[in-house]
mmCIF file of C-alpha atoms and ligand atoms in Angstrom:
data_model
loop_
_atom_site.group_PDB
_atom_site.id
_atom_site.type_symbol
_atom_site.label_atom_id
_atom_site.label_comp_id
_atom_site.label_asym_id
_atom_site.label_seq_id
_atom_site.Cartn_x
_atom_site.Cartn_y
_atom_site.Cartn_z
ATOM 1 C CA MET A 1 223.137 29.246 -117.723
ATOM 2 C CA GLU A 2 225.515 30.253 -114.884
ATOM 3 C CA ILE A 3 229.181 30.149 -115.768
ATOM 4 C CA PRO A 4 231.582 30.794 -112.906
ATOM 5 C CA PHE A 5 235.063 32.174 -113.531
ATOM 6 C CA VAL A 6 236.610 28.992 -112.132
ATOM 7 C CA ASP A 7 234.729 25.928 -110.888
ATOM 8 C CA LEU A 8 236.586 24.380 -107.974
ATOM 9 C CA LYS A 9 233.612 22.271 -106.902
ATOM 10 C CA SER A 10 233.228 20.274 -110.081
ATOM 11 C CA GLN A 11 236.929 19.390 -110.006
ATOM 12 C CA TYR A 12 236.595 18.306 -106.382
ATOM 13 C CA ARG A 13 233.698 16.002 -107.293
ATOM 14 C CA GLN A 14 235.939 14.384 -109.914
ATOM 15 C CA ILE A 15 238.709 13.503 -107.465
ATOM 16 C CA LYS A 16 236.750 13.240 -104.209
ATOM 17 C CA ASP A 17 237.292 9.476 -103.957
ATOM 18 C CA GLU A 18 241.048 9.967 -103.990
ATOM 19 C CA VAL A 19 241.484 13.284 -102.250
ATOM 20 C CA ASP A 20 239.276 12.626 -99.210
ATOM 21 C CA PRO A 21 241.234 9.555 -98.050
ATOM 22 C CA ALA A 22 244.555 11.285 -98.803
ATOM 23 C CA VAL A 23 243.676 14.155 -96.457
ATOM 24 C CA LEU A 24 242.238 11.821 -93.814
ATOM 25 C CA ALA A 25 245.422 9.772 -93.935
ATOM 26 C CA VAL A 26 247.425 12.827 -92.877
ATOM 27 C CA MET A 27 245.158 13.212 -89.846
ATOM 28 C CA GLN A 28 245.516 9.562 -88.995
ATOM 29 C CA ARG A 29 249.301 9.705 -89.280
ATOM 30 C CA GLY A 30 249.461 12.980 -87.387
ATOM 31 C CA ASP A 31 252.590 14.137 -89.240
ATOM 32 C CA PHE A 32 251.147 17.595 -89.780
ATOM 33 C CA ILE A 33 254.319 19.655 -90.109
ATOM 34 C CA LEU A 34 256.697 18.736 -92.947
ATOM 35 C CA GLY A 35 255.114 15.292 -92.976
ATOM 36 C CA GLY A 36 255.626 12.456 -95.424
ATOM 37 C CA ALA A 37 253.192 13.931 -97.955
ATOM 38 C CA VAL A 38 255.396 17.031 -98.324
ATOM 39 C CA ALA A 39 258.497 15.018 -99.215
ATOM 40 C CA GLU A 40 256.418 12.837 -101.536
ATOM 41 C CA PHE A 41 254.968 15.803 -103.404
ATOM 42 C CA GLU A 42 258.371 17.491 -103.632
ATOM 43 C CA ARG A 43 259.864 14.353 -105.182
ATOM 44 C CA THR A 44 257.122 13.957 -107.790
ATOM 45 C CA PHE A 45 256.869 17.652 -108.649
ATOM 46 C CA ALA A 46 260.641 17.906 -109.157
ATOM 47 C CA GLU A 47 260.462 14.887 -111.451
ATOM 48 C CA TYR A 48 257.486 16.363 -113.309
ATOM 49 C CA CYS A 49 259.319 19.657 -113.876
ATOM 50 C CA GLY A 50 262.531 17.897 -114.870
ATOM 51 C CA VAL A 51 264.645 19.374 -112.067
ATOM 52 C CA LYS A 52 266.696 17.895 -109.246
ATOM 53 C CA TYR A 53 265.019 19.690 -106.324
ATOM 54 C CA CYS A 54 261.646 20.965 -105.241
ATOM 55 C CA VAL A 55 261.106 22.727 -101.923
ATOM 56 C CA GLY A 56 257.498 23.122 -100.809
ATOM 57 C CA VAL A 57 256.527 26.441 -99.249
ATOM 58 C CA ASP A 58 253.330 28.073 -98.028
ATOM 59 C CA SER A 59 252.509 30.248 -101.069
ATOM 60 C CA GLY A 60 253.709 31.409 -104.457
ATOM 61 C CA TYR A 61 254.622 34.718 -102.893
ATOM 62 C CA SER A 62 256.823 32.986 -100.317
ATOM 63 C CA ALA A 63 258.434 30.908 -103.064
ATOM 64 C CA LEU A 64 259.461 34.088 -104.869
ATOM 65 C CA GLU A 65 260.685 35.838 -101.726
ATOM 66 C CA MET A 66 262.595 32.801 -100.479
ATOM 67 C CA ILE A 67 264.361 32.545 -103.859
ATOM 68 C CA ILE A 68 265.458 36.185 -103.637
ATOM 69 C CA ARG A 69 266.680 35.679 -100.068
ATOM 70 C CA ALA A 70 268.384 32.363 -100.806
ATOM 71 C CA TYR A 71 270.527 34.124 -103.406
ATOM 72 C CA ASP A 72 271.347 36.890 -100.893
ATOM 73 C CA ILE A 73 269.697 39.556 -102.974
ATOM 74 C CA GLY A 74 268.600 42.524 -100.871
ATOM 75 C CA PRO A 75 269.311 46.171 -100.129
ATOM 76 C CA GLY A 76 271.343 47.825 -102.873
ATOM 77 C CA ASP A 77 270.328 45.240 -105.469
ATOM 78 C CA GLU A 78 267.924 45.450 -108.384
ATOM 79 C CA VAL A 79 265.821 42.711 -109.953
ATOM 80 C CA ILE A 80 264.315 43.210 -113.393
ATOM 81 C CA THR A 81 260.782 41.958 -113.860
ATOM 82 C CA ALA A 82 257.642 42.469 -115.906
ATOM 83 C CA ALA A 83 255.554 45.631 -115.562
ATOM 84 C CA ASN A 84 252.582 43.492 -116.534
ATOM 85 C CA THR A 85 252.254 41.073 -113.628
ATOM 86 C CA PHE A 86 250.507 40.337 -110.357
ATOM 87 C CA ILE A 87 251.865 42.427 -107.512
ATOM 88 C CA ALA A 88 253.224 39.400 -105.592
ATOM 89 C CA THR A 89 256.099 39.288 -108.083
ATOM 90 C CA THR A 90 257.390 42.725 -107.155
ATOM 91 C CA LEU A 91 256.453 42.440 -103.473
ATOM 92 C CA ALA A 92 258.815 39.481 -103.163
ATOM 93 C CA ILE A 93 261.619 41.671 -104.486
ATOM 94 C CA SER A 94 260.874 44.805 -102.483
ATOM 95 C CA ASN A 95 260.048 42.992 -99.225
ATOM 96 C CA ALA A 96 263.485 41.372 -99.429
ATOM 97 C CA GLY A 97 264.911 44.896 -99.584
ATOM 98 C CA ALA A 98 265.810 44.966 -103.277
ATOM 99 C CA VAL A 99 264.350 47.237 -105.949
ATOM 100 C CA PRO A 100 262.046 45.888 -108.664
ATOM 101 C CA VAL A 101 262.939 47.402 -112.035
ATOM 102 C CA LEU A 102 260.086 47.074 -114.497
ATOM 103 C CA VAL A 103 260.097 46.350 -118.215
ATOM 104 C CA ASP A 104 257.082 46.737 -120.517
ATOM 105 C CA CYS A 105 255.365 43.747 -122.081
ATOM 106 C CA ASP A 106 255.548 42.301 -125.540
ATOM 107 C CA PRO A 107 252.388 43.343 -127.411
ATOM 108 C CA ALA A 108 251.671 39.837 -128.716
ATOM 109 C CA THR A 109 252.405 37.620 -125.691
ATOM 110 C CA TYR A 110 251.811 40.116 -122.827
ATOM 111 C CA ASN A 111 255.008 38.742 -121.244
ATOM 112 C CA ILE A 112 258.153 40.755 -120.509
ATOM 113 C CA ASP A 113 259.560 42.189 -123.754
ATOM 114 C CA ALA A 114 263.049 40.663 -123.900
ATOM 115 C CA SER A 115 264.201 43.314 -126.378
ATOM 116 C CA LYS A 116 263.709 45.968 -123.681
ATOM 117 C CA ILE A 117 265.565 44.213 -120.863
ATOM 118 C CA GLU A 118 269.120 45.336 -121.605
ATOM 119 C CA ALA A 119 268.157 49.005 -121.353
ATOM 120 C CA ALA A 120 267.010 48.326 -117.768
ATOM 121 C CA ILE A 121 270.276 46.717 -116.594
ATOM 122 C CA THR A 122 272.489 48.732 -114.229
ATOM 123 C CA SER A 123 275.555 47.924 -112.115
ATOM 124 C CA ARG A 124 273.118 46.941 -109.332
ATOM 125 C CA THR A 125 271.126 44.406 -111.338
ATOM 126 C CA ARG A 126 271.423 40.886 -109.918
ATOM 127 C CA ALA A 127 268.648 38.950 -111.585
ATOM 128 C CA ILE A 128 265.929 38.882 -114.206
ATOM 129 C CA MET A 129 262.577 37.513 -113.081
ATOM 130 C CA PRO A 130 260.304 36.804 -116.054
ATOM 131 C CA VAL A 131 256.693 35.893 -115.307
ATOM 132 C CA HIS A 132 254.988 33.194 -117.375
ATOM 133 C CA LEU A 133 251.820 35.235 -117.466
ATOM 134 C CA TYR A 134 248.447 33.563 -118.058
ATOM 135 C CA GLY A 135 250.249 30.227 -118.508
ATOM 136 C CA GLN A 136 252.473 31.118 -121.456
ATOM 137 C CA VAL A 137 256.222 30.849 -120.853
ATOM 138 C CA ALA A 138 258.226 34.030 -121.484
ATOM 139 C CA ASP A 139 260.892 34.054 -124.219
ATOM 140 C CA MET A 140 263.439 32.241 -122.069
ATOM 141 C CA ASP A 141 266.234 31.759 -124.652
ATOM 142 C CA ALA A 142 266.395 35.492 -125.294
ATOM 143 C CA ILE A 143 266.245 36.220 -121.557
ATOM 144 C CA SER A 144 268.903 33.615 -120.681
ATOM 145 C CA ALA A 145 271.242 34.987 -123.367
ATOM 146 C CA ILE A 146 270.996 38.475 -121.835
ATOM 147 C CA ALA A 147 271.523 37.032 -118.350
ATOM 148 C CA ARG A 148 274.655 35.144 -119.459
ATOM 149 C CA LYS A 149 276.078 38.198 -121.170
ATOM 150 C CA HIS A 150 275.611 40.356 -118.058
ATOM 151 C CA ASN A 151 276.250 37.643 -115.469
ATOM 152 C CA LEU A 152 272.753 37.762 -113.992
ATOM 153 C CA LEU A 153 270.583 35.121 -112.372
ATOM 154 C CA VAL A 154 267.255 34.087 -113.905
ATOM 155 C CA PHE A 155 264.245 33.325 -111.695
ATOM 156 C CA GLU A 156 260.978 32.180 -113.227
ATOM 157 C CA ASP A 157 257.691 33.326 -111.748
ATOM 158 C CA ALA A 158 255.839 30.197 -112.835
ATOM 159 C CA ALA A 159 252.867 30.824 -110.515
ATOM 160 C CA GLN A 160 250.452 30.665 -113.455
ATOM 161 C CA ALA A 161 252.284 28.051 -115.469
ATOM 162 C CA SER A 162 252.328 24.599 -113.842
ATOM 163 C CA GLY A 163 252.946 22.190 -116.705
ATOM 164 C CA ALA A 164 253.622 24.834 -119.375
ATOM 165 C CA ARG A 165 256.545 24.272 -121.741
ATOM 166 C CA TYR A 166 259.094 26.281 -123.675
ATOM 167 C CA LYS A 167 260.473 24.523 -126.760
ATOM 168 C CA GLY A 168 259.491 21.285 -125.079
ATOM 169 C CA ARG A 169 261.215 22.100 -121.783
ATOM 170 C CA MET A 170 259.163 22.440 -118.626
ATOM 171 C CA ALA A 171 258.408 25.715 -116.868
ATOM 172 C CA GLY A 172 260.358 25.536 -113.629
ATOM 173 C CA SER A 173 263.461 24.116 -115.310
ATOM 174 C CA LEU A 174 264.366 27.132 -117.431
ATOM 175 C CA GLY A 175 266.338 29.358 -115.059
ATOM 176 C CA ASP A 176 268.357 29.224 -111.833
ATOM 177 C CA ALA A 177 265.209 28.761 -109.737
ATOM 178 C CA ALA A 178 261.456 28.961 -110.230
ATOM 179 C CA ALA A 179 258.458 29.783 -108.051
ATOM 180 C CA PHE A 180 255.087 28.049 -108.310
ATOM 181 C CA SER A 181 251.784 28.944 -106.651
ATOM 182 C CA PHE A 182 249.189 26.383 -105.607
ATOM 183 C CA TYR A 183 246.576 28.980 -104.655
ATOM 184 C CA PRO A 184 243.216 27.189 -105.155
ATOM 185 C CA GLY A 185 242.347 29.062 -108.354
ATOM 186 C CA LYS A 186 245.695 28.333 -110.032
ATOM 187 C CA ASN A 187 245.829 25.593 -112.637
ATOM 188 C CA LEU A 188 247.425 23.269 -110.075
ATOM 189 C CA GLY A 189 245.629 24.418 -106.947
ATOM 190 C CA ALA A 190 245.662 23.140 -103.374
ATOM 191 C CA TYR A 191 242.749 23.466 -100.923
ATOM 192 C CA GLY A 192 244.333 26.454 -99.281
ATOM 193 C CA ASP A 193 247.603 28.300 -99.810
ATOM 194 C CA GLY A 194 250.694 26.533 -101.090
ATOM 195 C CA GLY A 195 253.730 27.022 -103.282
ATOM 196 C CA ALA A 196 257.045 25.536 -104.306
ATOM 197 C CA VAL A 197 260.502 26.379 -105.552
ATOM 198 C CA THR A 198 262.190 24.237 -108.180
ATOM 199 C CA THR A 199 265.928 24.343 -108.885
ATOM 200 C CA ASP A 200 268.882 22.213 -109.961
ATOM 201 C CA ASN A 201 271.150 23.967 -107.463
ATOM 202 C CA ALA A 202 271.781 21.709 -104.426
ATOM 203 C CA ASP A 203 273.123 24.530 -102.228
ATOM 204 C CA ILE A 204 270.127 26.736 -102.939
ATOM 205 C CA ALA A 205 267.685 23.884 -102.305
ATOM 206 C CA GLU A 206 269.405 23.226 -98.979
ATOM 207 C CA LYS A 207 269.276 26.897 -98.074
ATOM 208 C CA LEU A 208 265.588 27.095 -99.005
ATOM 209 C CA ARG A 209 264.870 24.151 -96.700
ATOM 210 C CA LEU A 210 266.498 26.086 -93.860
ATOM 211 C CA LEU A 211 264.839 29.401 -94.697
ATOM 212 C CA ARG A 212 261.313 27.975 -94.894
ATOM 213 C CA ASN A 213 261.717 26.205 -91.550
ATOM 214 C CA ILE A 214 262.962 28.858 -89.091
ATOM 215 C CA GLY A 215 266.563 28.260 -90.075
ATOM 216 C CA GLN A 216 266.776 24.769 -88.651
ATOM 217 C CA LYS A 217 267.585 21.352 -90.048
ATOM 218 C CA VAL A 218 267.910 19.740 -86.638
ATOM 219 C CA LYS A 219 265.303 20.854 -84.123
ATOM 220 C CA TYR A 220 266.400 23.928 -82.127
ATOM 221 C CA PHE A 221 269.710 24.275 -83.991
ATOM 222 C CA HIS A 222 269.423 27.429 -86.076
ATOM 223 C CA GLU A 223 272.071 27.896 -88.741
ATOM 224 C CA VAL A 224 270.520 31.016 -90.268
ATOM 225 C CA LYS A 225 267.692 33.422 -89.476
ATOM 226 C CA GLY A 226 264.819 31.702 -91.211
ATOM 227 C CA TYR A 227 261.086 32.107 -91.621
ATOM 228 C CA ASN A 228 258.016 29.961 -91.183
ATOM 229 C CA HIS A 229 257.059 29.291 -94.785
ATOM 230 C CA ARG A 230 256.543 25.521 -94.813
ATOM 231 C CA LEU A 231 254.178 23.801 -97.240
ATOM 232 C CA ASP A 232 251.298 22.372 -95.196
ATOM 233 C CA THR A 233 251.204 18.561 -95.163
ATOM 234 C CA MET A 234 247.489 18.315 -95.993
ATOM 235 C CA GLN A 235 247.951 20.638 -98.944
ATOM 236 C CA ALA A 236 250.828 18.480 -100.156
ATOM 237 C CA ALA A 237 248.554 15.426 -99.945
ATOM 238 C CA VAL A 238 245.933 17.220 -102.078
ATOM 239 C CA LEU A 239 248.580 18.264 -104.600
ATOM 240 C CA SER A 240 249.896 14.717 -104.948
ATOM 241 C CA VAL A 241 246.394 13.509 -105.835
ATOM 242 C CA LYS A 242 246.021 16.304 -108.395
ATOM 243 C CA LEU A 243 249.431 16.202 -110.079
ATOM 244 C CA PRO A 244 248.735 13.094 -112.208
ATOM 245 C CA TYR A 245 245.715 14.925 -113.696
ATOM 246 C CA LEU A 246 247.539 18.153 -114.476
ATOM 247 C CA ASP A 247 248.447 17.401 -118.090
ATOM 248 C CA VAL A 248 244.916 16.220 -118.875
ATOM 249 C CA TRP A 249 243.460 19.340 -117.267
ATOM 250 C CA ASN A 250 245.898 21.563 -119.138
ATOM 251 C CA THR A 251 244.899 19.868 -122.399
ATOM 252 C CA SER A 252 241.236 20.618 -121.628
ATOM 253 C CA ARG A 253 242.111 24.259 -121.004
ATOM 254 C CA ARG A 254 243.962 24.408 -124.316
ATOM 255 C CA ARG A 255 240.943 22.908 -126.048
ATOM 256 C CA ALA A 256 238.577 25.450 -124.475
ATOM 257 C CA ALA A 257 240.974 28.214 -125.574
ATOM 258 C CA ALA A 258 240.998 26.907 -129.152
ATOM 259 C CA THR A 259 237.199 26.782 -129.177
ATOM 260 C CA TYR A 260 236.988 30.366 -127.900
ATOM 261 C CA ALA A 261 239.433 31.474 -130.622
ATOM 262 C CA ASP A 262 237.336 29.758 -133.333
ATOM 263 C CA LEU A 263 234.060 31.153 -132.125
ATOM 264 C CA LEU A 264 235.347 34.690 -131.591
ATOM 265 C CA ALA A 265 237.190 34.916 -134.926
ATOM 266 C CA GLY A 266 236.216 37.887 -137.071
ATOM 267 C CA LEU A 267 234.801 39.892 -134.171
ATOM 268 C CA PRO A 268 236.325 43.155 -132.921
ATOM 269 C CA ILE A 269 238.039 41.372 -130.062
ATOM 270 C CA VAL A 270 241.706 40.381 -129.713
ATOM 271 C CA THR A 271 242.146 36.751 -128.663
ATOM 272 C CA PRO A 272 245.390 35.379 -127.152
ATOM 273 C CA GLN A 273 248.329 34.515 -129.382
ATOM 274 C CA THR A 274 250.552 31.576 -128.584
ATOM 275 C CA ALA A 275 254.226 32.048 -129.478
ATOM 276 C CA ASP A 276 255.905 29.295 -131.572
ATOM 277 C CA TYR A 277 258.126 28.396 -128.643
ATOM 278 C CA ALA A 278 255.324 28.067 -126.106
ATOM 279 C CA ASP A 279 253.023 25.327 -124.981
ATOM 280 C CA HIS A 280 250.460 27.631 -123.354
ATOM 281 C CA ILE A 281 248.371 26.076 -120.578
ATOM 282 C CA PHE A 282 245.811 28.906 -120.402
ATOM 283 C CA HIS A 283 245.662 29.425 -116.685
ATOM 284 C CA LEU A 284 243.791 32.527 -117.856
ATOM 285 C CA TYR A 285 242.099 33.324 -121.160
ATOM 286 C CA VAL A 286 242.580 37.049 -121.620
ATOM 287 C CA VAL A 287 241.050 38.945 -124.530
ATOM 288 C CA ARG A 288 241.115 42.641 -125.310
ATOM 289 C CA VAL A 289 238.133 44.650 -126.313
ATOM 290 C CA ALA A 290 237.071 48.290 -126.500
ATOM 291 C CA ASP A 291 234.365 49.272 -124.015
ATOM 292 C CA ARG A 292 235.313 46.430 -121.754
ATOM 293 C CA GLU A 293 233.175 47.585 -118.831
ATOM 294 C CA SER A 294 229.959 47.388 -120.857
ATOM 295 C CA LEU A 295 230.858 43.901 -122.078
ATOM 296 C CA MET A 296 231.565 42.795 -118.510
ATOM 297 C CA ASP A 297 228.182 44.106 -117.388
ATOM 298 C CA TYR A 298 226.448 42.439 -120.318
ATOM 299 C CA LEU A 299 228.100 39.086 -119.586
ATOM 300 C CA LYS A 300 227.202 39.391 -115.927
ATOM 301 C CA GLU A 301 223.547 39.783 -116.903
ATOM 302 C CA LYS A 302 223.896 36.554 -118.888
ATOM 303 C CA GLY A 303 225.260 34.741 -115.821
ATOM 304 C CA ILE A 304 228.873 34.768 -117.019
ATOM 305 C CA ALA A 305 231.601 35.727 -114.559
ATOM 306 C CA THR A 306 234.723 37.493 -115.828
ATOM 307 C CA GLY A 307 237.908 38.888 -114.285
ATOM 308 C CA LEU A 308 240.610 41.519 -114.839
ATOM 309 C CA HIS A 309 244.263 40.464 -114.700
ATOM 310 C CA TYR A 310 245.203 43.131 -113.829
ATOM 311 C CA PRO A 311 243.229 46.381 -113.773
ATOM 312 C CA ILE A 312 246.005 48.683 -112.466
ATOM 313 C CA PRO A 313 249.634 48.147 -113.462
ATOM 314 C CA ILE A 314 252.156 47.852 -110.630
ATOM 315 C CA HIS A 315 253.892 51.157 -111.391
ATOM 316 C CA LEU A 316 250.594 53.038 -111.011
ATOM 317 C CA GLN A 317 249.682 51.441 -107.672
ATOM 318 C CA PRO A 318 249.968 53.731 -104.623
ATOM 319 C CA ALA A 319 252.011 50.980 -102.923
ATOM 320 C CA TYR A 320 254.802 51.553 -105.448
ATOM 321 C CA ALA A 321 254.846 55.352 -105.606
ATOM 322 C CA GLU A 322 258.382 55.069 -104.170
ATOM 323 C CA LEU A 323 259.675 53.600 -107.426
ATOM 324 C CA GLY A 324 259.108 56.964 -109.121
ATOM 325 C CA TYR A 325 257.483 55.649 -112.281
ATOM 326 C CA GLU A 326 254.878 57.694 -114.106
ATOM 327 C CA ARG A 327 251.933 57.068 -116.371
ATOM 328 C CA GLY A 328 253.377 56.636 -119.858
ATOM 329 C CA ASP A 329 256.469 54.713 -118.718
ATOM 330 C CA PHE A 330 255.068 51.343 -119.865
ATOM 331 C CA PRO A 331 252.634 52.211 -122.641
ATOM 332 C CA ILE A 332 251.708 48.671 -123.725
ATOM 333 C CA THR A 333 251.030 47.500 -120.190
ATOM 334 C CA GLU A 334 248.988 50.633 -119.532
ATOM 335 C CA ALA A 335 246.954 50.390 -122.739
ATOM 336 C CA TYR A 336 246.256 46.717 -122.126
ATOM 337 C CA ALA A 337 245.135 47.303 -118.534
ATOM 338 C CA GLU A 338 242.264 49.377 -119.952
ATOM 339 C CA THR A 339 241.048 46.783 -122.454
ATOM 340 C CA ILE A 340 241.858 43.292 -121.108
ATOM 341 C CA LEU A 341 239.115 40.950 -120.003
ATOM 342 C CA SER A 342 239.586 37.436 -118.595
ATOM 343 C CA LEU A 343 236.907 34.981 -119.729
ATOM 344 C CA PRO A 344 235.978 31.879 -117.732
ATOM 345 C CA ILE A 345 238.424 29.039 -118.267
ATOM 346 C CA PHE A 346 238.929 25.813 -116.348
ATOM 347 C CA ALA A 347 239.403 22.186 -117.260
ATOM 348 C CA GLU A 348 235.707 21.343 -116.847
ATOM 349 C CA LEU A 349 234.530 24.154 -119.143
ATOM 350 C CA ASP A 350 233.001 22.110 -121.971
ATOM 351 C CA ASP A 351 232.280 23.186 -125.566
ATOM 352 C CA GLU A 352 228.667 23.986 -124.786
ATOM 353 C CA LYS A 353 229.659 26.460 -122.101
ATOM 354 C CA VAL A 354 232.389 28.008 -124.251
ATOM 355 C CA ALA A 355 229.819 28.419 -127.019
ATOM 356 C CA TYR A 356 227.425 30.097 -124.585
ATOM 357 C CA VAL A 357 230.083 32.626 -123.519
ATOM 358 C CA ALA A 358 231.294 33.232 -127.074
ATOM 359 C CA GLY A 359 227.699 33.588 -128.295
ATOM 360 C CA ALA A 360 226.974 36.223 -125.670
ATOM 361 C CA ILE A 361 230.111 38.133 -126.687
ATOM 362 C CA ARG A 362 229.128 37.895 -130.347
ATOM 363 C CA ASP A 363 225.632 39.237 -129.591
ATOM 364 C CA PHE A 364 227.083 42.137 -127.649
ATOM 365 C CA LEU A 365 229.712 43.057 -130.220
ATOM 366 C CA THR A 366 227.524 42.713 -133.314
ATOM 367 C CA SER A 367 224.840 44.885 -131.731
ATOM 368 C CA ARG A 368 227.483 47.579 -131.285
ATOM 369 C CA GLY A 369 228.839 47.967 -134.815
ATOM 370 C CA GLU A 370 232.357 48.686 -135.998
ATOM 371 C CA ALA A 371 232.997 52.012 -134.300
ATOM 372 C CA GLU A 372 233.842 50.146 -131.126
ATOM 373 C CA SER A 373 236.692 48.005 -132.442
ATOM 374 C CA LEU A 374 240.151 48.463 -130.995
ATOM 375 C CA PRO A 375 242.705 50.581 -132.858
ATOM 376 C CA VAL A 376 244.837 48.236 -134.950
ATOM 377 C CA ALA A 377 248.063 49.487 -133.396
ATOM 378 C CA VAL A 378 246.884 48.162 -130.067
ATOM 379 C CA ALA A 379 245.174 45.113 -131.476
ATOM 380 C CA VAL A 380 248.113 43.628 -133.372
ATOM 381 C CA ALA A 381 251.625 44.893 -132.902
HETATM 382 C C1 PLP B 401 249.332 33.863 -107.880
HETATM 383 C C2 PLP B 401 250.588 34.527 -108.267
HETATM 384 C C3 PLP B 401 251.637 34.750 -107.359
HETATM 385 C C4 PLP B 401 251.494 34.515 -105.890
HETATM 386 O O1 PLP B 401 251.046 33.276 -105.517
HETATM 387 P P1 PLP B 401 250.282 33.083 -104.104
HETATM 388 O O2 PLP B 401 250.291 31.609 -103.950
HETATM 389 O O3 PLP B 401 248.925 33.670 -104.241
HETATM 390 O O4 PLP B 401 251.099 33.769 -103.066
HETATM 391 C C5 PLP B 401 252.816 35.269 -107.829
HETATM 392 N N1 PLP B 401 252.974 35.606 -109.117
HETATM 393 C C6 PLP B 401 251.985 35.443 -110.014
HETATM 394 C C7 PLP B 401 252.231 35.826 -111.434
HETATM 395 C C8 PLP B 401 250.761 34.920 -109.620
HETATM 396 O O5 PLP B 401 249.782 34.776 -110.514
#
């Protein structure tokens, strides 16, 4: 059996009858730039997230950067974010001229550890940017309480969390503004790059509309120095076809995750924990295991693709040498980077395939014996 890490083709086959005409209709209308499909998707996605405004942009990265710029955060400012994240989160901060200040992750959820945020606040801090990593929302009540106390903004990096919830409230509605990614492999993916910002703030939404479109509302009248970060009309048309399926697809992911957890129970492998407050959508299914590289190789031989999210923490990347962090600064993030392994997960991954993957892992681990299990301190904190 061949099990890809994500299967974009089988999802396309499911919606081909709807998505093909939706894309063709854009070509027939010819409204390629900020066309009707963009406004339509923005309206429905805002409604889905339970916010007043959605502004479509050309990637999740741009969504994050445009948020930072819309709030006039830049040189001299600091933004606190998770040490355990994809580098786009911090690039958005540093490319806008501000400094990303990192905080280690919670050992159980892998998200920013809210209890360590206050120690990172300085007189320059303007915002906290939690990341809803792997599809599980960060502890937003704790984060919002800290933000209120210190008069800081809260921006969600919801790139991996379309449709996730926190105490019943939607990701994207939990801070001052939120960034989504519609990169094809994300749980709500376009057929190319795409992203969006959600917010309840009318002024910020207006400013984002200017910033994404070279600073103009009326053609050739430029109120501010903007960028070209518009959501492509064809991508918006694809997203509008997909959005009504998102909850069903997320439910399938959750089911696959539950099946993995059942089948891997009792083995020397740490499966994901879902916090009480979270409705995890399992954009990624990340386990931890000793001797990860050998397991990866073994699974590859069995036709099973895996991934690493992420193999080198941000503070140890050459690109961020300037931040002056050292190995040892974020011990949980660092320890996890050595042992994490992302298993295949997507809405079309049925029980038979999950059982095949879990069976291969079981065979590998039971042939190895107990010496290889993770130290308990790392396994369960
Ligand atoms: C994917 C991702 C981004 C960036 O999104 P793009 O659409 O690829 O630019 C940002 N943050 C996180 C956590 C992501 O997973």
